[in-house]
Amino acid sequence: METHEKFEFRGSAREWFGIWIVNLLLSIVTLGVYSAWAKVRSKKYFYQNTFVAGRNFDYHATGQQILIGRAIVVAALLVFALSAQFLPPLAAALLIAYVAVFPVLLVRSLRFDARNSSWSNVRFDFVGKLGQLYLLIFVYPVLSILTLYTTWPFVQRAIQRYGINNHRLGTTSFHFDSKIGPFYMAFLAAVGIVLVGVALVAGVIFGQITSTANEALFANPILLLNLFLSYLVILLAAAFASVVYQAIIRNHIFAHTKLGENKHGFVSTVKPLSLLWIAVSNLIVVLFSLGLMLPWATVRMQRYLAENSALVPNGSLDDFTGDVLTETNAIGDAYSDIEGIELELPV
């Protein structure tokens, strides 16, 4: 019988609120300078309070590393903005350079985050190659567009393979592989939910537009209200579809990811409706509290994801070894912070 070592989040909303409010106030007072240290404090809190098999994660980057990286990235973006204003040809050249260097920064970001993260005092690593990432960013999506997105599940599977298979725990490799069927099932489920939302409002709106064809749109407030509500319904359907897709894919990826030659496994039991309820209720509470309940919402989501994740050991968990990793700078990581880019293991 398989033994499941459940992930556990031991933090509390009260503790996290204290860290969060100090981070926020100091970041405002220092005009954003302290945000580099705020990021480190935030990651350390969530990593150090996440346990599996009685051992916790940790984050080892420093605020100074991240601040230097951010300063360089902000300077580069400032040069681009000034060029766009005064030297458009130079701005165009910089934009081309920006696009070309984008995968380099993303790889550096992934490597920086991995090498500054650990579990049971063993560091992670990322060894992804640039050539593969260029294909993922510039070639596969274009091919998917040319097929009217009917091949998008292949792109998603390729992204997961790249992200997971190139991560290491010490010198031990993760491995993910899967048939394409489950990715298509999740994709079609999401598309189906959106289409149902569109169908729900299409008939009503079409009928109203037909009946008021000779009347100015802005002279009919009821029609305008119904149009707004229709957009809202479609937006909610898209959000629901996204949550369902993420839950299905997360569960599937965990089930098909292995660690090391012993093939330690993983399990995710996230339920789409439960995840949707937490996401929606969190949003409502945060909005009505004017943001003050954000720490509570964050801890609530973190705890749910942890409680629905598990490691399935297949042998000893004491065999992981780590290399002495060379320092990597935070430029790629800083860029990913500014642009909101994330590509990582779905843990």
mmCIF file of C-alpha atoms in Angstrom:
data_model
loop_
_atom_site.group_PDB
_atom_site.id
_atom_site.type_symbol
_atom_site.label_atom_id
_atom_site.label_comp_id
_atom_site.label_asym_id
_atom_site.label_seq_id
_atom_site.Cartn_x
_atom_site.Cartn_y
_atom_site.Cartn_z
ATOM 1 C CA MET A 1 0.000 0.000 0.000
ATOM 2 C CA GLU A 2 1.340 3.386 -1.016
ATOM 3 C CA THR A 3 2.245 5.836 1.720
ATOM 4 C CA HIS A 4 1.233 9.427 1.055
ATOM 5 C CA GLU A 5 3.210 12.197 2.701
ATOM 6 C CA LYS A 6 0.847 15.164 2.568
ATOM 7 C CA PHE A 7 2.081 18.688 2.057
ATOM 8 C CA GLU A 8 1.231 20.941 4.974
ATOM 9 C CA PHE A 9 1.137 24.708 5.313
ATOM 10 C CA ARG A 10 1.710 25.746 8.929
ATOM 11 C CA GLY A 11 1.482 29.501 8.551
ATOM 12 C CA SER A 12 -1.430 31.604 9.785
ATOM 13 C CA ALA A 13 -3.307 34.595 8.432
ATOM 14 C CA ARG A 14 -2.405 36.616 11.560
ATOM 15 C CA GLU A 15 1.344 36.020 11.155
ATOM 16 C CA TRP A 16 1.242 36.697 7.442
ATOM 17 C CA PHE A 17 -0.794 39.891 7.940
ATOM 18 C CA GLY A 18 1.958 41.292 10.180
ATOM 19 C CA ILE A 19 4.640 40.578 7.549
ATOM 20 C CA TRP A 20 2.440 41.750 4.672
ATOM 21 C CA ILE A 21 1.474 45.099 6.210
ATOM 22 C CA VAL A 22 5.083 45.917 7.149
ATOM 23 C CA ASN A 23 6.237 44.967 3.644
ATOM 24 C CA LEU A 24 3.547 47.168 2.125
ATOM 25 C CA LEU A 25 4.203 50.216 4.306
ATOM 26 C CA LEU A 26 7.991 50.067 3.948
ATOM 27 C CA SER A 27 7.715 49.597 0.179
ATOM 28 C CA ILE A 28 5.532 52.720 -0.014
ATOM 29 C CA VAL A 29 7.781 54.791 2.257
ATOM 30 C CA THR A 30 10.929 53.804 0.323
ATOM 31 C CA LEU A 31 9.231 54.359 -3.074
ATOM 32 C CA GLY A 32 9.486 50.681 -3.908
ATOM 33 C CA VAL A 33 13.112 50.106 -2.913
ATOM 34 C CA TYR A 34 12.159 47.878 0.030
ATOM 35 C CA SER A 35 9.987 45.696 -2.241
ATOM 36 C CA ALA A 36 13.075 43.610 -3.045
ATOM 37 C CA TRP A 37 13.437 42.682 0.630
ATOM 38 C CA ALA A 38 9.648 42.349 0.884
ATOM 39 C CA LYS A 39 9.739 39.684 -1.811
ATOM 40 C CA VAL A 40 12.421 37.748 0.080
ATOM 41 C CA ARG A 41 10.493 37.968 3.369
ATOM 42 C CA SER A 42 7.300 36.830 1.631
ATOM 43 C CA LYS A 43 8.898 33.870 -0.096
ATOM 44 C CA LYS A 44 10.759 32.835 3.030
ATOM 45 C CA TYR A 45 7.558 32.857 5.061
ATOM 46 C CA PHE A 46 5.598 30.689 2.639
ATOM 47 C CA TYR A 47 8.508 28.352 1.857
ATOM 48 C CA GLN A 48 9.536 27.859 5.490
ATOM 49 C CA ASN A 49 5.963 27.139 6.533
ATOM 50 C CA THR A 50 5.374 24.547 3.808
ATOM 51 C CA PHE A 51 6.293 21.022 4.899
ATOM 52 C CA VAL A 52 6.259 17.554 3.368
ATOM 53 C CA ALA A 53 7.487 14.403 5.102
ATOM 54 C CA GLY A 54 8.253 16.558 8.144
ATOM 55 C CA ARG A 55 10.749 18.758 6.273
ATOM 56 C CA ASN A 56 10.206 22.280 5.064
ATOM 57 C CA PHE A 57 11.213 24.326 2.068
ATOM 58 C CA ASP A 58 13.370 27.449 2.265
ATOM 59 C CA TYR A 59 14.296 30.451 0.130
ATOM 60 C CA HIS A 60 17.856 31.788 0.129
ATOM 61 C CA ALA A 61 18.019 34.857 -2.131
ATOM 62 C CA THR A 62 18.790 38.241 -0.590
ATOM 63 C CA GLY A 63 17.056 41.551 -1.021
ATOM 64 C CA GLN A 64 20.291 43.083 -2.313
ATOM 65 C CA GLN A 65 20.529 40.540 -5.129
ATOM 66 C CA ILE A 66 16.991 41.260 -6.248
ATOM 67 C CA LEU A 67 17.367 45.039 -5.876
ATOM 68 C CA ILE A 68 20.460 45.112 -8.112
ATOM 69 C CA GLY A 69 18.701 43.013 -10.729
ATOM 70 C CA ARG A 70 15.648 45.254 -10.644
ATOM 71 C CA ALA A 71 17.755 48.399 -10.917
ATOM 72 C CA ILE A 72 19.418 47.097 -14.078
ATOM 73 C CA VAL A 73 16.091 46.072 -15.619
ATOM 74 C CA VAL A 74 14.429 49.396 -14.742
ATOM 75 C CA ALA A 75 17.370 51.277 -16.267
ATOM 76 C CA ALA A 76 17.037 49.251 -19.467
ATOM 77 C CA LEU A 77 13.295 49.920 -19.646
ATOM 78 C CA LEU A 78 13.909 53.633 -19.026
ATOM 79 C CA VAL A 79 16.372 53.742 -21.929
ATOM 80 C CA PHE A 80 13.742 52.118 -24.137
ATOM 81 C CA ALA A 81 11.033 54.581 -23.041
ATOM 82 C CA LEU A 82 13.287 57.595 -23.733
ATOM 83 C CA SER A 83 14.289 56.139 -27.091
ATOM 84 C CA ALA A 84 10.649 55.664 -28.049
ATOM 85 C CA GLN A 85 10.062 59.332 -27.250
ATOM 86 C CA PHE A 86 13.110 60.882 -28.926
ATOM 87 C CA LEU A 87 14.758 58.248 -31.171
ATOM 88 C CA PRO A 88 12.110 55.891 -32.603
ATOM 89 C CA PRO A 89 14.612 53.968 -34.824
ATOM 90 C CA LEU A 90 16.718 53.164 -31.758
ATOM 91 C CA ALA A 91 13.562 52.137 -29.884
ATOM 92 C CA ALA A 92 12.687 49.740 -32.705
ATOM 93 C CA ALA A 93 16.166 48.204 -32.530
ATOM 94 C CA LEU A 94 15.890 47.899 -28.748
ATOM 95 C CA LEU A 95 12.486 46.247 -29.079
ATOM 96 C CA ILE A 96 13.947 43.624 -31.425
ATOM 97 C CA ALA A 97 16.782 43.072 -28.942
ATOM 98 C CA TYR A 98 14.223 42.843 -26.124
ATOM 99 C CA VAL A 99 12.296 40.108 -27.958
ATOM 100 C CA ALA A 100 15.494 38.234 -28.798
ATOM 101 C CA VAL A 101 16.805 38.320 -25.221
ATOM 102 C CA PHE A 102 13.457 37.482 -23.613
ATOM 103 C CA PRO A 103 14.082 33.686 -23.424
ATOM 104 C CA VAL A 104 17.545 34.339 -21.947
ATOM 105 C CA LEU A 105 16.022 36.386 -19.126
ATOM 106 C CA LEU A 106 13.335 33.781 -18.556
ATOM 107 C CA VAL A 107 15.868 30.958 -18.242
ATOM 108 C CA ARG A 108 17.917 33.054 -15.825
ATOM 109 C CA SER A 109 14.776 33.736 -13.800
ATOM 110 C CA LEU A 110 13.954 30.039 -13.564
ATOM 111 C CA ARG A 111 17.534 29.183 -12.637
ATOM 112 C CA PHE A 112 17.708 31.960 -10.033
ATOM 113 C CA ASP A 113 14.472 30.887 -8.343
ATOM 114 C CA ALA A 114 15.429 27.204 -8.409
ATOM 115 C CA ARG A 115 18.953 27.664 -7.059
ATOM 116 C CA ASN A 116 17.716 29.883 -4.265
ATOM 117 C CA SER A 117 15.059 27.373 -3.186
ATOM 118 C CA SER A 118 15.598 24.228 -1.158
ATOM 119 C CA TRP A 119 13.840 21.351 0.531
ATOM 120 C CA SER A 120 15.376 19.536 3.488
ATOM 121 C CA ASN A 121 18.520 21.692 3.029
ATOM 122 C CA VAL A 122 19.019 20.431 -0.547
ATOM 123 C CA ARG A 123 18.944 23.126 -3.232
ATOM 124 C CA PHE A 124 16.908 22.897 -6.419
ATOM 125 C CA ASP A 125 18.394 23.634 -9.830
ATOM 126 C CA PHE A 126 17.179 24.383 -13.352
ATOM 127 C CA VAL A 127 19.150 23.166 -16.390
ATOM 128 C CA GLY A 128 16.854 24.076 -19.293
ATOM 129 C CA LYS A 129 18.418 24.855 -22.669
ATOM 130 C CA LEU A 130 17.773 28.090 -24.530
ATOM 131 C CA GLY A 131 17.051 26.407 -27.864
ATOM 132 C CA GLN A 132 14.061 24.557 -26.439
ATOM 133 C CA LEU A 133 12.692 27.732 -24.895
ATOM 134 C CA TYR A 134 12.967 29.679 -28.159
ATOM 135 C CA LEU A 135 10.823 26.984 -29.781
ATOM 136 C CA LEU A 136 8.278 27.142 -26.960
ATOM 137 C CA ILE A 137 7.970 30.922 -27.123
ATOM 138 C CA PHE A 138 8.303 31.756 -30.815
ATOM 139 C CA VAL A 139 7.526 28.627 -32.859
ATOM 140 C CA TYR A 140 4.964 26.406 -31.129
ATOM 141 C CA PRO A 141 2.412 29.186 -30.400
ATOM 142 C CA VAL A 142 2.570 30.357 -34.029
ATOM 143 C CA LEU A 143 1.940 26.822 -35.253
ATOM 144 C CA SER A 144 -0.995 26.614 -32.857
ATOM 145 C CA ILE A 145 -2.453 29.863 -34.225
ATOM 146 C CA LEU A 146 -2.107 28.526 -37.763
ATOM 147 C CA THR A 147 -4.195 25.521 -36.722
ATOM 148 C CA LEU A 148 -6.803 27.806 -35.087
ATOM 149 C CA TYR A 149 -5.600 26.758 -31.625
ATOM 150 C CA THR A 150 -6.693 23.151 -32.162
ATOM 151 C CA THR A 151 -3.141 22.064 -31.297
ATOM 152 C CA TRP A 152 -2.841 24.241 -28.176
ATOM 153 C CA PRO A 153 -2.827 21.200 -25.833
ATOM 154 C CA PHE A 154 0.416 20.092 -27.522
ATOM 155 C CA VAL A 155 1.937 23.465 -26.631
ATOM 156 C CA GLN A 156 0.792 23.140 -23.022
ATOM 157 C CA ARG A 157 2.247 19.655 -22.723
ATOM 158 C CA ALA A 158 5.550 20.854 -24.192
ATOM 159 C CA ILE A 159 5.685 23.722 -21.665
ATOM 160 C CA GLN A 160 5.124 21.333 -18.764
ATOM 161 C CA ARG A 161 7.754 18.923 -20.058
ATOM 162 C CA TYR A 162 10.278 21.720 -20.357
ATOM 163 C CA GLY A 163 9.536 23.219 -16.960
ATOM 164 C CA ILE A 164 9.457 19.979 -14.996
ATOM 165 C CA ASN A 165 12.046 17.819 -16.751
ATOM 166 C CA ASN A 166 14.705 20.498 -16.440
ATOM 167 C CA HIS A 167 14.307 20.936 -12.684
ATOM 168 C CA ARG A 168 16.500 19.079 -10.230
ATOM 169 C CA LEU A 169 16.462 18.507 -6.485
ATOM 170 C CA GLY A 170 20.180 18.491 -5.819
ATOM 171 C CA THR A 171 21.407 16.178 -8.578
ATOM 172 C CA THR A 172 18.140 14.229 -8.767
ATOM 173 C CA SER A 173 15.944 14.858 -11.800
ATOM 174 C CA PHE A 174 12.218 15.367 -12.058
ATOM 175 C CA HIS A 175 10.489 13.646 -14.948
ATOM 176 C CA PHE A 176 7.106 14.310 -16.513
ATOM 177 C CA ASP A 177 5.549 12.673 -19.535
ATOM 178 C CA SER A 178 1.980 12.161 -20.607
ATOM 179 C CA LYS A 179 -0.233 11.224 -23.496
ATOM 180 C CA ILE A 180 -1.960 14.145 -25.149
ATOM 181 C CA GLY A 181 -5.507 12.936 -24.392
ATOM 182 C CA PRO A 182 -5.845 14.420 -20.867
ATOM 183 C CA PHE A 183 -4.646 17.808 -22.115
ATOM 184 C CA TYR A 184 -7.320 17.770 -24.816
ATOM 185 C CA MET A 185 -9.970 16.724 -22.269
ATOM 186 C CA ALA A 186 -9.095 19.681 -20.033
ATOM 187 C CA PHE A 187 -8.928 22.026 -23.033
ATOM 188 C CA LEU A 188 -12.307 20.896 -24.407
ATOM 189 C CA ALA A 189 -13.899 21.129 -20.945
ATOM 190 C CA ALA A 190 -12.737 24.743 -20.635
ATOM 191 C CA VAL A 191 -13.857 25.642 -24.161
ATOM 192 C CA GLY A 192 -17.215 23.954 -23.538
ATOM 193 C CA ILE A 193 -17.847 26.007 -20.400
ATOM 194 C CA VAL A 194 -17.104 29.251 -22.272
ATOM 195 C CA LEU A 195 -19.386 28.230 -25.149
ATOM 196 C CA VAL A 196 -22.202 27.478 -22.720
ATOM 197 C CA GLY A 197 -21.798 30.976 -21.253
ATOM 198 C CA VAL A 198 -21.870 32.504 -24.725
ATOM 199 C CA ALA A 199 -24.952 30.474 -25.680
ATOM 200 C CA LEU A 200 -26.791 31.555 -22.525
ATOM 201 C CA VAL A 201 -26.600 35.215 -23.460
ATOM 202 C CA ALA A 202 -26.535 35.075 -27.266
ATOM 203 C CA GLY A 203 -30.226 34.347 -27.706
ATOM 204 C CA VAL A 204 -31.366 37.042 -25.314
ATOM 205 C CA ILE A 205 -29.093 39.717 -26.747
ATOM 206 C CA PHE A 206 -29.833 38.802 -30.358
ATOM 207 C CA GLY A 207 -33.556 38.978 -29.679
ATOM 208 C CA GLN A 208 -33.305 42.374 -28.005
ATOM 209 C CA ILE A 209 -31.090 43.831 -30.715
ATOM 210 C CA THR A 210 -33.497 42.570 -33.384
ATOM 211 C CA SER A 211 -36.515 44.051 -31.603
ATOM 212 C CA THR A 212 -34.808 47.434 -31.212
ATOM 213 C CA ALA A 213 -33.077 47.532 -34.581
ATOM 214 C CA ASN A 214 -34.516 50.924 -35.400
ATOM 215 C CA GLU A 215 -33.713 52.424 -31.998
ATOM 216 C CA ALA A 216 -30.408 54.006 -31.047
ATOM 217 C CA LEU A 217 -28.375 51.725 -28.756
ATOM 218 C CA PHE A 218 -27.595 54.426 -26.208
ATOM 219 C CA ALA A 219 -31.281 55.385 -26.044
ATOM 220 C CA ASN A 220 -32.140 51.964 -24.620
ATOM 221 C CA PRO A 221 -30.708 51.652 -21.084
ATOM 222 C CA ILE A 222 -32.268 48.191 -20.599
ATOM 223 C CA LEU A 223 -30.415 46.880 -23.628
ATOM 224 C CA LEU A 224 -27.195 48.457 -22.383
ATOM 225 C CA LEU A 225 -27.682 46.839 -18.974
ATOM 226 C CA ASN A 226 -28.308 43.455 -20.575
ATOM 227 C CA LEU A 227 -25.208 43.850 -22.707
ATOM 228 C CA PHE A 228 -23.168 44.596 -19.596
ATOM 229 C CA LEU A 229 -24.641 41.597 -17.776
ATOM 230 C CA SER A 230 -23.941 39.436 -20.804
ATOM 231 C CA TYR A 231 -20.292 40.437 -20.829
ATOM 232 C CA LEU A 232 -20.194 39.684 -17.104
ATOM 233 C CA VAL A 233 -21.679 36.216 -17.641
ATOM 234 C CA ILE A 234 -19.124 35.442 -20.350
ATOM 235 C CA LEU A 235 -16.319 36.745 -18.132
ATOM 236 C CA LEU A 236 -17.473 34.536 -15.254
ATOM 237 C CA ALA A 237 -17.734 31.563 -17.609
ATOM 238 C CA ALA A 238 -14.159 32.196 -18.771
ATOM 239 C CA ALA A 239 -12.965 32.425 -15.147
ATOM 240 C CA PHE A 240 -14.779 29.193 -14.277
ATOM 241 C CA ALA A 241 -13.281 27.529 -17.345
ATOM 242 C CA SER A 242 -9.808 28.647 -16.313
ATOM 243 C CA VAL A 243 -10.223 27.230 -12.797
ATOM 244 C CA VAL A 244 -11.566 23.918 -14.122
ATOM 245 C CA TYR A 245 -8.695 23.671 -16.591
ATOM 246 C CA GLN A 246 -6.079 24.432 -13.931
ATOM 247 C CA ALA A 247 -7.541 21.883 -11.500
ATOM 248 C CA ILE A 248 -7.700 19.080 -14.078
ATOM 249 C CA ILE A 249 -4.223 19.781 -15.437
ATOM 250 C CA ARG A 250 -2.681 20.127 -11.966
ATOM 251 C CA ASN A 251 -4.055 16.774 -10.867
ATOM 252 C CA HIS A 252 -2.880 15.112 -14.066
ATOM 253 C CA ILE A 253 0.611 16.635 -13.950
ATOM 254 C CA PHE A 254 1.170 15.602 -10.348
ATOM 255 C CA ALA A 255 0.069 12.048 -11.142
ATOM 256 C CA HIS A 256 2.555 11.794 -14.023
ATOM 257 C CA THR A 257 5.568 13.457 -12.402
ATOM 258 C CA LYS A 258 8.318 11.348 -10.864
ATOM 259 C CA LEU A 259 11.444 12.235 -8.907
ATOM 260 C CA GLY A 260 14.692 10.328 -9.274
ATOM 261 C CA GLU A 261 15.518 6.745 -10.113
ATOM 262 C CA ASN A 262 13.330 5.565 -7.237
ATOM 263 C CA LYS A 263 10.443 7.276 -9.001
ATOM 264 C CA HIS A 264 8.981 9.045 -6.004
ATOM 265 C CA GLY A 265 5.504 10.128 -7.092
ATOM 266 C CA PHE A 266 3.112 12.978 -6.468
ATOM 267 C CA VAL A 267 -0.637 13.291 -6.008
ATOM 268 C CA SER A 268 -2.976 16.277 -6.373
ATOM 269 C CA THR A 269 -6.635 16.060 -5.348
ATOM 270 C CA VAL A 270 -7.774 19.606 -6.131
ATOM 271 C CA LYS A 271 -11.495 19.757 -6.948
ATOM 272 C CA PRO A 272 -12.573 22.330 -9.579
ATOM 273 C CA LEU A 273 -15.689 23.458 -7.680
ATOM 274 C CA SER A 274 -13.822 23.776 -4.381
ATOM 275 C CA LEU A 275 -11.043 25.754 -6.045
ATOM 276 C CA LEU A 276 -13.607 27.986 -7.749
ATOM 277 C CA TRP A 277 -15.436 28.612 -4.446
ATOM 278 C CA ILE A 278 -12.209 29.581 -2.685
ATOM 279 C CA ALA A 279 -11.139 31.866 -5.543
ATOM 280 C CA VAL A 280 -14.515 33.625 -5.829
ATOM 281 C CA SER A 281 -15.138 33.971 -2.091
ATOM 282 C CA ASN A 282 -11.569 35.220 -1.592
ATOM 283 C CA LEU A 283 -12.134 37.882 -4.235
ATOM 284 C CA ILE A 284 -15.404 39.019 -2.656
ATOM 285 C CA VAL A 285 -13.914 39.215 0.846
ATOM 286 C CA VAL A 286 -10.840 41.106 -0.373
ATOM 287 C CA LEU A 287 -12.961 43.603 -2.301
ATOM 288 C CA PHE A 288 -15.346 44.284 0.581
ATOM 289 C CA SER A 289 -12.449 44.631 3.034
ATOM 290 C CA LEU A 290 -10.693 47.104 0.706
ATOM 291 C CA GLY A 291 -7.742 44.735 0.469
ATOM 292 C CA LEU A 292 -7.157 44.240 4.203
ATOM 293 C CA MET A 293 -8.242 40.585 4.021
ATOM 294 C CA LEU A 294 -5.751 39.775 1.249
ATOM 295 C CA PRO A 295 -3.371 37.992 3.670
ATOM 296 C CA TRP A 296 -6.229 35.802 4.898
ATOM 297 C CA ALA A 297 -7.207 34.977 1.308
ATOM 298 C CA THR A 298 -3.622 34.163 0.356
ATOM 299 C CA VAL A 299 -3.098 31.839 3.329
ATOM 300 C CA ARG A 300 -6.464 30.184 2.709
ATOM 301 C CA MET A 301 -5.556 29.349 -0.906
ATOM 302 C CA GLN A 302 -2.046 28.231 0.055
ATOM 303 C CA ARG A 303 -3.405 25.902 2.728
ATOM 304 C CA TYR A 304 -5.988 24.378 0.361
ATOM 305 C CA LEU A 305 -3.391 23.654 -2.318
ATOM 306 C CA ALA A 306 -0.999 22.174 0.240
ATOM 307 C CA GLU A 307 -3.674 19.974 1.829
ATOM 308 C CA ASN A 308 -4.534 18.617 -1.612
ATOM 309 C CA SER A 309 -0.950 17.776 -2.565
ATOM 310 C CA ALA A 310 1.079 14.774 -1.501
ATOM 311 C CA LEU A 311 4.412 13.079 -2.059
ATOM 312 C CA VAL A 312 4.361 9.308 -2.635
ATOM 313 C CA PRO A 313 7.779 8.026 -1.507
ATOM 314 C CA ASN A 314 9.184 4.968 -3.217
ATOM 315 C CA GLY A 315 12.141 4.348 -0.954
ATOM 316 C CA SER A 316 14.297 6.565 1.235
ATOM 317 C CA LEU A 317 14.008 10.340 1.082
ATOM 318 C CA ASP A 318 17.541 10.753 2.448
ATOM 319 C CA ASP A 319 19.425 10.005 -0.779
ATOM 320 C CA PHE A 320 19.284 13.443 -2.403
ATOM 321 C CA THR A 321 22.622 15.185 -2.851
ATOM 322 C CA GLY A 322 23.354 18.688 -4.017
ATOM 323 C CA ASP A 323 26.091 20.233 -6.087
ATOM 324 C CA VAL A 324 27.794 23.438 -5.033
ATOM 325 C CA LEU A 325 25.932 25.815 -7.336
ATOM 326 C CA THR A 326 27.574 28.903 -8.730
ATOM 327 C CA GLU A 327 26.017 32.250 -7.941
ATOM 328 C CA THR A 328 23.464 33.430 -10.461
ATOM 329 C CA ASN A 329 22.333 37.036 -10.594
ATOM 330 C CA ALA A 330 18.798 38.292 -10.200
ATOM 331 C CA ILE A 331 18.389 40.172 -13.493
ATOM 332 C CA GLY A 332 16.168 37.515 -15.041
ATOM 333 C CA ASP A 333 14.214 37.210 -11.816
ATOM 334 C CA ALA A 334 13.767 40.977 -11.600
ATOM 335 C CA TYR A 335 12.504 41.088 -15.159
ATOM 336 C CA SER A 336 9.976 38.369 -14.438
ATOM 337 C CA ASP A 337 8.742 40.353 -11.420
ATOM 338 C CA ILE A 338 8.155 43.499 -13.459
ATOM 339 C CA GLU A 339 6.461 41.770 -16.370
ATOM 340 C CA GLY A 340 4.566 39.177 -14.341
ATOM 341 C CA ILE A 341 6.095 36.235 -16.197
ATOM 342 C CA GLU A 342 5.891 32.835 -14.542
ATOM 343 C CA LEU A 343 6.941 29.425 -15.813
ATOM 344 C CA GLU A 344 7.530 26.931 -13.067
ATOM 345 C CA LEU A 345 6.552 23.657 -11.484
ATOM 346 C CA PRO A 346 2.837 23.599 -10.642
ATOM 347 C CA VAL A 347 3.373 23.016 -6.937
#
